[in-house]
XYZ file of C-alpha atoms in Angstrom:
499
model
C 117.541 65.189 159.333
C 120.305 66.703 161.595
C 120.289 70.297 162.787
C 122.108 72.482 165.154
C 118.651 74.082 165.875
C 116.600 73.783 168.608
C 112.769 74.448 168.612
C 113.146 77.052 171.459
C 116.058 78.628 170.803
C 116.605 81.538 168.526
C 118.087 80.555 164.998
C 121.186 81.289 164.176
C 122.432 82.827 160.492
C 125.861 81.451 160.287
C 125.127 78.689 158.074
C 122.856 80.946 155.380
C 125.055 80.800 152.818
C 126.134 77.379 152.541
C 122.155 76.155 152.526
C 120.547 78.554 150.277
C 123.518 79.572 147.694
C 125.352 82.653 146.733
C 123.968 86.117 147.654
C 123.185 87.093 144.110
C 120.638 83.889 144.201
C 119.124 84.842 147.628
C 117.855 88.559 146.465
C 116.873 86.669 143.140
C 115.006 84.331 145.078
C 113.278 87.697 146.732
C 112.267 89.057 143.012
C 110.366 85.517 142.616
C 108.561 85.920 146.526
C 108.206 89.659 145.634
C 106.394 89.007 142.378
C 104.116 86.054 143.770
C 102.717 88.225 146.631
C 101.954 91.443 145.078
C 100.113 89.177 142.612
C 98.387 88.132 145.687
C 97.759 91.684 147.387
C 96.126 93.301 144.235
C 93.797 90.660 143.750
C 91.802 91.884 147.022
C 90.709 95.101 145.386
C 91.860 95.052 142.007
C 88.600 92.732 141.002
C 86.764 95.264 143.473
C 86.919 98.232 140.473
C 85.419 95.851 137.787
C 82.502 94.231 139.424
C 80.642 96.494 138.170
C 81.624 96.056 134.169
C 81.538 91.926 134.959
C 77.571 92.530 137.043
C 76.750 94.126 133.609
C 77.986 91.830 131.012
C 77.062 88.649 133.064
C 73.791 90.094 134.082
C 73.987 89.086 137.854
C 72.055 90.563 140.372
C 72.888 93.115 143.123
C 72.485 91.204 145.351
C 74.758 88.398 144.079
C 77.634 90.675 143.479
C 79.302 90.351 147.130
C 79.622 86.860 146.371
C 82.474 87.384 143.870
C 84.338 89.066 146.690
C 82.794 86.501 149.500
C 83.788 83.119 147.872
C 87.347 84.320 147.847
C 87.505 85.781 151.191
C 86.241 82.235 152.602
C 88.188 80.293 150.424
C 91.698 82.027 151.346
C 90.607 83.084 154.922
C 89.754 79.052 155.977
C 92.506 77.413 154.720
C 95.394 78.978 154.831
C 96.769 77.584 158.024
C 96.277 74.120 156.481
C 97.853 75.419 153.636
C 100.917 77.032 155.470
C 101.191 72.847 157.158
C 100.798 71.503 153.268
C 104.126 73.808 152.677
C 105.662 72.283 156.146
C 105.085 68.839 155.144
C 105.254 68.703 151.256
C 107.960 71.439 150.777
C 107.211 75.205 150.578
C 109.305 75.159 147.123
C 106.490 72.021 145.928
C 103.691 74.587 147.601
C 104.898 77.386 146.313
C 104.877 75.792 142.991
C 101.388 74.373 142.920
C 100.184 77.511 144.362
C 101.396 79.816 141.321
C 99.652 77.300 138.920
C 96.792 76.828 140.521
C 95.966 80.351 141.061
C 96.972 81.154 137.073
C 95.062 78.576 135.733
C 91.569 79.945 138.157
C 92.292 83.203 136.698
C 92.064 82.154 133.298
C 88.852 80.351 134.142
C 87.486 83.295 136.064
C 88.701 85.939 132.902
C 86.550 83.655 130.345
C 83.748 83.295 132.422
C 79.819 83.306 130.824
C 78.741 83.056 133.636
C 78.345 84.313 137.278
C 78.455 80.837 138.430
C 82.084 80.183 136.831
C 82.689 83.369 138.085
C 82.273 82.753 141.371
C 84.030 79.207 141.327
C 87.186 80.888 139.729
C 87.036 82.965 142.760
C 86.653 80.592 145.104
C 89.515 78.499 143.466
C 91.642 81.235 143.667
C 91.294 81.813 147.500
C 92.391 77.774 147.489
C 95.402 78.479 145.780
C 96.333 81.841 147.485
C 96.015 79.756 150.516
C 99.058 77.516 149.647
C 100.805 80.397 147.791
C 100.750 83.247 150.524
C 102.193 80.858 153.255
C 104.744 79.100 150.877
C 105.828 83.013 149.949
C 106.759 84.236 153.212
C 108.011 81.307 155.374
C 110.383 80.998 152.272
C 111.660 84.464 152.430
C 111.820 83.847 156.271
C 114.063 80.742 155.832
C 115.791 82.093 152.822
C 116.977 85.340 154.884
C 118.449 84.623 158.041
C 121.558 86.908 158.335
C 120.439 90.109 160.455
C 121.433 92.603 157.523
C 120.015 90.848 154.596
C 116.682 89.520 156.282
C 115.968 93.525 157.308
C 116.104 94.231 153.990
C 114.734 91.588 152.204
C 111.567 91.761 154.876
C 111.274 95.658 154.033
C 110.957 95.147 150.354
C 108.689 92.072 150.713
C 106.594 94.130 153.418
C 106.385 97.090 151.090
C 104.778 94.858 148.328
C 102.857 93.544 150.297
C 101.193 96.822 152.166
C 101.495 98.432 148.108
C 99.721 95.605 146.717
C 96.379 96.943 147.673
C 96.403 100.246 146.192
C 98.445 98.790 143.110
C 95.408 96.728 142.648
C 93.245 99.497 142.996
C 95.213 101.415 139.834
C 95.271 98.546 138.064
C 92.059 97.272 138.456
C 91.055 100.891 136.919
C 93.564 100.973 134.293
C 92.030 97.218 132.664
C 88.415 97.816 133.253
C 88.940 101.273 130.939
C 90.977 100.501 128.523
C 90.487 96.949 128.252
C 88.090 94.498 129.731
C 86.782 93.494 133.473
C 88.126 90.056 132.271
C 91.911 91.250 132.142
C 91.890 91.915 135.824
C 91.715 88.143 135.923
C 94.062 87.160 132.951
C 96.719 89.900 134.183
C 97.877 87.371 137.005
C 98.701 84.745 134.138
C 101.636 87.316 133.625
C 102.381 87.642 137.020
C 102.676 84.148 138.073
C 104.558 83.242 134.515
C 107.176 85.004 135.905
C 107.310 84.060 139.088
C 107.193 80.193 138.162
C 109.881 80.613 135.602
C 111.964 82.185 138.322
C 110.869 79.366 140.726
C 112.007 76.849 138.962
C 115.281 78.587 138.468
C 116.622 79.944 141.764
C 114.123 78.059 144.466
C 116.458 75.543 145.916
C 114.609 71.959 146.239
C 114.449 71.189 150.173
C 116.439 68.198 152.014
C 113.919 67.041 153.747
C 114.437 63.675 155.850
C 111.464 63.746 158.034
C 108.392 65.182 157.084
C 106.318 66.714 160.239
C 102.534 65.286 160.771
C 99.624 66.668 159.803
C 97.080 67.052 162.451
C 93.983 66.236 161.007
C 91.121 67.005 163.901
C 93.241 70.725 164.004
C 93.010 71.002 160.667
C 89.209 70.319 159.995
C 88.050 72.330 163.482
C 90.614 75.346 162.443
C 89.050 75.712 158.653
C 85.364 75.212 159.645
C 85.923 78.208 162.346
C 87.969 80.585 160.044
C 84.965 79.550 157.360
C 82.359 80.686 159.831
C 83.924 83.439 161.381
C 84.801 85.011 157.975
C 81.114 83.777 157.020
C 79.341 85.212 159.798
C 80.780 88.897 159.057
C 80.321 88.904 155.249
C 76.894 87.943 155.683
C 76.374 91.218 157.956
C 76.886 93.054 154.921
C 73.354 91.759 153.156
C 71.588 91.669 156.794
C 72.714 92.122 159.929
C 74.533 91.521 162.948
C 71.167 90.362 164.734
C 70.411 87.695 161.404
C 70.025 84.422 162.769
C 72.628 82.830 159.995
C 75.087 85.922 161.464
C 75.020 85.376 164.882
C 75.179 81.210 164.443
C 77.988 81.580 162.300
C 79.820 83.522 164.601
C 79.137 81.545 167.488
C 79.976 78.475 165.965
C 82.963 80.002 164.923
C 84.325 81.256 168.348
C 83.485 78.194 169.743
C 85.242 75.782 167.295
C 88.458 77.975 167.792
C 87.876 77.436 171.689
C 87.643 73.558 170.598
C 90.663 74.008 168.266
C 92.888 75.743 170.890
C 92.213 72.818 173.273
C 93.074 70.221 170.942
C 96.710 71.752 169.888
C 97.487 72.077 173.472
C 96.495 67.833 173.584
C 97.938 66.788 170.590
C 101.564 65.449 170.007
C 101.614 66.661 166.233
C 99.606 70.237 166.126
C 98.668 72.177 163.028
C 99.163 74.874 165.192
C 101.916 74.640 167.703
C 100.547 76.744 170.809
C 104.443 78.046 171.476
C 104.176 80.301 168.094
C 101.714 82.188 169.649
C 102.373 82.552 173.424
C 105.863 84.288 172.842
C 105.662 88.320 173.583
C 107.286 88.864 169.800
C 105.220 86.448 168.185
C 102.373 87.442 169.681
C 102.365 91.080 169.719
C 103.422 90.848 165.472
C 100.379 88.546 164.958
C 98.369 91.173 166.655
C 99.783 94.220 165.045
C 98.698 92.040 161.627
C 95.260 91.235 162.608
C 95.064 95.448 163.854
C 96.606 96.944 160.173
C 94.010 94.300 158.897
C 91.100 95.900 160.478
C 92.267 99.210 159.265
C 93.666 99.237 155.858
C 90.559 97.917 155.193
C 88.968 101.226 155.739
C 91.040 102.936 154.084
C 91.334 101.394 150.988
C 86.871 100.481 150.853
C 85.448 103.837 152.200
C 87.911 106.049 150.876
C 87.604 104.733 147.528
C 83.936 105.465 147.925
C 84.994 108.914 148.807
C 86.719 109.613 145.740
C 84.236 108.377 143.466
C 81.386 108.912 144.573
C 81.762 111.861 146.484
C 84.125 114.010 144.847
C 83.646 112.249 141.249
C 86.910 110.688 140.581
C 87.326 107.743 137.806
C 88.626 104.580 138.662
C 92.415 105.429 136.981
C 92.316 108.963 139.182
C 90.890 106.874 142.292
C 93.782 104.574 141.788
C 96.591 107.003 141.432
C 95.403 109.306 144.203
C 97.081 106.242 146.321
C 100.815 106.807 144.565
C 101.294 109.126 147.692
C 100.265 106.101 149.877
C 102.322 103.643 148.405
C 105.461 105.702 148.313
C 104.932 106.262 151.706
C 104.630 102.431 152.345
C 108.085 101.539 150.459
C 109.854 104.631 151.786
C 109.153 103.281 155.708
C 109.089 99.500 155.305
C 112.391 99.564 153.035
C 114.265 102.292 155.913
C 112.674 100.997 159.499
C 113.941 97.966 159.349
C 117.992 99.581 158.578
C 118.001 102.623 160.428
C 115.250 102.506 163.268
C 115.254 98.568 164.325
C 118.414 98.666 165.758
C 117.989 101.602 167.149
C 115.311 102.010 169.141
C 114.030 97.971 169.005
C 110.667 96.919 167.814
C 108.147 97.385 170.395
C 109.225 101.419 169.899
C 109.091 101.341 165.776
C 105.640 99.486 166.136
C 103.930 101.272 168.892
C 105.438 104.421 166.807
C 104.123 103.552 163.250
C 100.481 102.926 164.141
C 100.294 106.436 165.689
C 101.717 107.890 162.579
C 99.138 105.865 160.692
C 96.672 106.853 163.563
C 97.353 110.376 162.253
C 96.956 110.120 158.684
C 93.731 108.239 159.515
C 92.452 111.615 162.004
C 93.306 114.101 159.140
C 91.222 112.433 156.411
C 88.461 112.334 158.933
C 87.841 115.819 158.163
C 87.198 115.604 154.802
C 83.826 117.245 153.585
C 82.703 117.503 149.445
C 84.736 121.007 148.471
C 88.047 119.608 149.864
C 90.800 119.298 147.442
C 93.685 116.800 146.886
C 96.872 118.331 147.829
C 95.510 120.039 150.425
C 93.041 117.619 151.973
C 93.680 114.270 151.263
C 97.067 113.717 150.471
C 99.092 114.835 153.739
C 96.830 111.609 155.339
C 97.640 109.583 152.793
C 101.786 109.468 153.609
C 101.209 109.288 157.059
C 99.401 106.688 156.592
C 101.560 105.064 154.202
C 104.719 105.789 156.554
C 102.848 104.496 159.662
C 101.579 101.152 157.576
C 105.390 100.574 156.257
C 106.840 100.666 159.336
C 104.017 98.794 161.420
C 104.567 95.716 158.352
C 107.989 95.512 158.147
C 108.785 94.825 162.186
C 105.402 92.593 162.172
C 106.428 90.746 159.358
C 109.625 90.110 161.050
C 108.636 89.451 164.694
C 106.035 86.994 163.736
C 108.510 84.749 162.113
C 111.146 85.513 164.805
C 113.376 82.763 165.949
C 110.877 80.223 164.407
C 111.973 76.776 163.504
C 111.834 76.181 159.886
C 109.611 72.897 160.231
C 107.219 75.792 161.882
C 107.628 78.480 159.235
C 105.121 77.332 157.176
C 102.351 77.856 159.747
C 103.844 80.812 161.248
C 103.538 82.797 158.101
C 100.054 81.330 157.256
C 99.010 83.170 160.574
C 99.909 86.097 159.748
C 97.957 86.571 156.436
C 94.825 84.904 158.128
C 95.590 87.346 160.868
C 94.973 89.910 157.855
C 92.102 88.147 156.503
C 90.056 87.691 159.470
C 91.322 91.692 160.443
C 89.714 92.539 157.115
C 86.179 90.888 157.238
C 85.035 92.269 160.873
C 86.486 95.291 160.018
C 84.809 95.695 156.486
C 81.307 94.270 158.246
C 81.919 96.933 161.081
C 82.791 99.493 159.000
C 79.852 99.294 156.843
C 77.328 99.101 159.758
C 79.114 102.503 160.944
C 78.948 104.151 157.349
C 75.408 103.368 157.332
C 74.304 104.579 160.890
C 76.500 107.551 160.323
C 75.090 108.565 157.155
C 71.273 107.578 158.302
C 71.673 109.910 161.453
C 72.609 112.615 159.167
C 69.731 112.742 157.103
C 67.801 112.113 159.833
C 68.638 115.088 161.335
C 68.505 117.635 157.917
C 66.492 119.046 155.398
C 65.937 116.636 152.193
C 67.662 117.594 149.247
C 70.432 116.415 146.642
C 73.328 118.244 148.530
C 71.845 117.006 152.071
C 72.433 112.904 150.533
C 75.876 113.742 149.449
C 76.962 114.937 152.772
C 75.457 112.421 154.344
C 77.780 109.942 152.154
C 80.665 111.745 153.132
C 79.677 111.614 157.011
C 79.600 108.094 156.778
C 82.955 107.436 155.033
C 84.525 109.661 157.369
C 82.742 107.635 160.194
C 84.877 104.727 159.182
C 88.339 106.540 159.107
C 87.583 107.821 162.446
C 87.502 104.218 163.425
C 90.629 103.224 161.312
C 92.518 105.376 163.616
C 90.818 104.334 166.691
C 92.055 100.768 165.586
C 95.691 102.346 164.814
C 95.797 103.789 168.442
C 94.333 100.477 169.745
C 97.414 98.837 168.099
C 99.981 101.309 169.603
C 98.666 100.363 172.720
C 98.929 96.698 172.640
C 102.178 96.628 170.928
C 103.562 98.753 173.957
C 102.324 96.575 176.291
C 103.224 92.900 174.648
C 106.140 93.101 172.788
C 109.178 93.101 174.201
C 111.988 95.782 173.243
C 114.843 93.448 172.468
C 116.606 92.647 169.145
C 114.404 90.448 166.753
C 115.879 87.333 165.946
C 116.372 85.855 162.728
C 114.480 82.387 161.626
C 116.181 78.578 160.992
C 117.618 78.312 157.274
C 115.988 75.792 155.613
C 118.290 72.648 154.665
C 118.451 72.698 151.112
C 119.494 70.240 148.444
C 122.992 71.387 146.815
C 123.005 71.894 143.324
């Protein structure tokens, strides 16, 4: 395979055209990516609003119910830098592919489900296929999109779905469970991935690929058993606690395999992980601003939603559209930054920028109490927050895949959503722990009563947002002080087949 490219070097856009077809076909190509990962997005919370219909017609236990949300977590969480490599070796068009059957075809097993055992294995299938899907998504957006003006635009859209998805997930899961069935928040991403396969097949242009990179086997095994106890390890805080013997082995096993794992790809002539993705300022700093809007829209999108239904008795539709705000906000920065403040002001400025905004929005819904109302109250947080979110995806998004190689692409953009992942589950384990002490203090310290427990509810939730923004201002802080202010460059266009 011969390329102008070097490894090191930034990539260069000039020959975008000529490997991935006519403009029309690239933003085409974008609909298909676009599709696939909101698909994707929603499925974290959108199963979240009808656990409770599916615990009731399955009859499963309390106590079994986290496992619905668990089994994906550790499926998608452990393997999706192996499945980021399966889309570097195989073809991200071939992964890409597979991923969007896969994932249909666990959905329809998990929507006709009798049981909470093929419940649970539809999950964890799911997480499988999400793990070659997300990857395949966005390395082939990165090496679809290389000219400056086109991949800013093309990353704001995709980052806008992709920060949307969650709250989209969150109406939807609503809308399904009450006019329809808990089962057709599973069978809705048959529709989903229909169309993105159909479009797959049409514009996805097959890859000319002469020499396939290695797979590093000892990586990949040592990498997937520490994301699997790491993510592990924090869900099971949730039914015990951080001093449980499984919780504290899990997470020591985990932190040491990735200790192990680090050693080996700085030994090995072919690694899974290639330690120069991660030791550039860009890189680095995006992968990090990931992991940190990981931890926090976490927060938002669990405790809050407690807030408005429990506390302040909203259904699951209302719950779902009191987000709108949020996701306009999201669109509105990731589809603008990327224009009209990127060039500008460079990236380490629009990050560092965006997670205090977000910071912001987080500090104002930490005063929420029981009488306070929508527009007033919880709204104005809500597009700050979306605003800061947008912009802090957009430039991540796009520094993380930054000048990468597109043999490396694959990887690259599977450490970004594991970044996510990983962000999520200590966050969501820490969170809880919070909401708990927070709201045991407060009846602790008050008179028993009906309106004494409901406060204390609302203390806790607005515990956790109060640590959202703490991990927003962490984020500005880290941003400032590891990425560099200089233009972001574009990835290595992926050789293509002509048709």
């Amino acid at each position: 395979m011969s390329t102008t490219f070097d490894r090191g070097a930034p990539a260069s856009g000039n020959t975008d055209s000529g490997r991935r077809g006519s403009h029309a076909v690239r933003w085409w190509v974008l609909v298909v990516l676009g599709t696939a990962q909101l698909m994707v997005t929603l499925d974290a919370t959108v199963v979240n609003i009808a656990l409770p219909a599916a615990q009731h017609d399955l009859g499963f236990s309390d106590g079994s119910r986290q496992w619905v949300i668990t089994g994906y977590a550790l499926a998608f969480g452990s393997l999706l830098l192996l499945g980021g490599r399966l889309g570097d070796l195989f073809g991200r068009r071939t992964t890409f592919v597979t991923g969007l059957i896969g994932f249909a075809g666990a959905s329809v097993l998990g929507g006709a489900a009798g049981s909470f055992e093929i419940l649970v294995t539809a999950r964890v299938a799911q997480g499988l296929f999400a793990a070659l899907l997300a990857p395949a998504a966005l390395s082939l957006l990165s090496v679809t999109f290389t000219k400056p003006t086109e991949r800013a635009k093309a990353f704001g859209i995709f980052s806008a779905l992709a920060g949307a998805g969650g709250a989209i997930g969150l109406l939807l899961g609503g809308m399904l469970t009450e006019w329809a069935s808990w089962r057709w928040v599973m069978y809705v991403n048959v529709i989903f991935a229909a169309v993105a396969l159909v479009g797959a097949l049409l514009w996805l242009a097959k890859p000319a690929v002469a020499e396939r990179p290695k797979l590093d086997i000892p990586g990949t095994i040592v990498v997937s058993a520490a994301l699997f106890a790491i993510v592990y390890g924090f869900a099971h805080v949730e039914s015990t606690s951080w001093t449980n013997p499984v919780t504290l082995g899990a997470m020591i096993v985990g932190v040491v395999l990735l200790a192990v794992f680090v050693w080996l790809e700085s030994r090995v002539a072919h690694p899974l992980l290639p330690l120069r993705l991660v030791l550039d300022r860009t890189r680095g700093g995006s992968f990090l601003a990931v992991f940190v809007i990981g931890m926090g829209m976490f927060s938002i999108f669990l405790f809050l939603t407690y807030y408005l239904e429990a506390s302040i008795g909203y259904s699951p539709i209302k719950t779902g559209l009191a987000f709108l705000p949020m996701v306009a906000g999201i669109v509105a920065a990731s589809t603008t930054a990327p224009s009209l403040l990127l060039p500008r002001v460079g990236p380490k400025i629009v990050v560092s920028a965006s997670f205090l905004v977000a910071a912001a929005g987080m500090a104002l819904l930490n005063r929420l109490a029981l009488d306070s109302t929508y527009v007033a109250h919880i709204m104005p947080g809500l597009i700050l927050l979306g605003l800061g979110l947008g912009g802090v995806m957009t430039t991540a998004f796009q520094g993380a895949t930054a000048g990468i190689h597109h043999e490396d692409s694959g990887v690259a953009s599977a450490l970004i959503n594991t970044g996510q992942q990983v962000g999520g589950s200590i966050s969501t384990a820490l969170l809880t722990t919070v909401a708990s002490s927070a709201a045991t203090d407060y009846l602790s310290s008050h008179k028993p009563g009906a309106l004494t427990v409901a406060q204390a509810g609302v203390e806790g939730y607005t515990a956790t947002l109060a640590w959202g923004a703490g991990f927003f201002v962490v984020g500005a802080v880290l941003a400032a002080f590891l990425i560099p202010n200089a233009p972001l460059a574009p990835s290595e266009g992926e050789p293509v087949i002509a048709h």
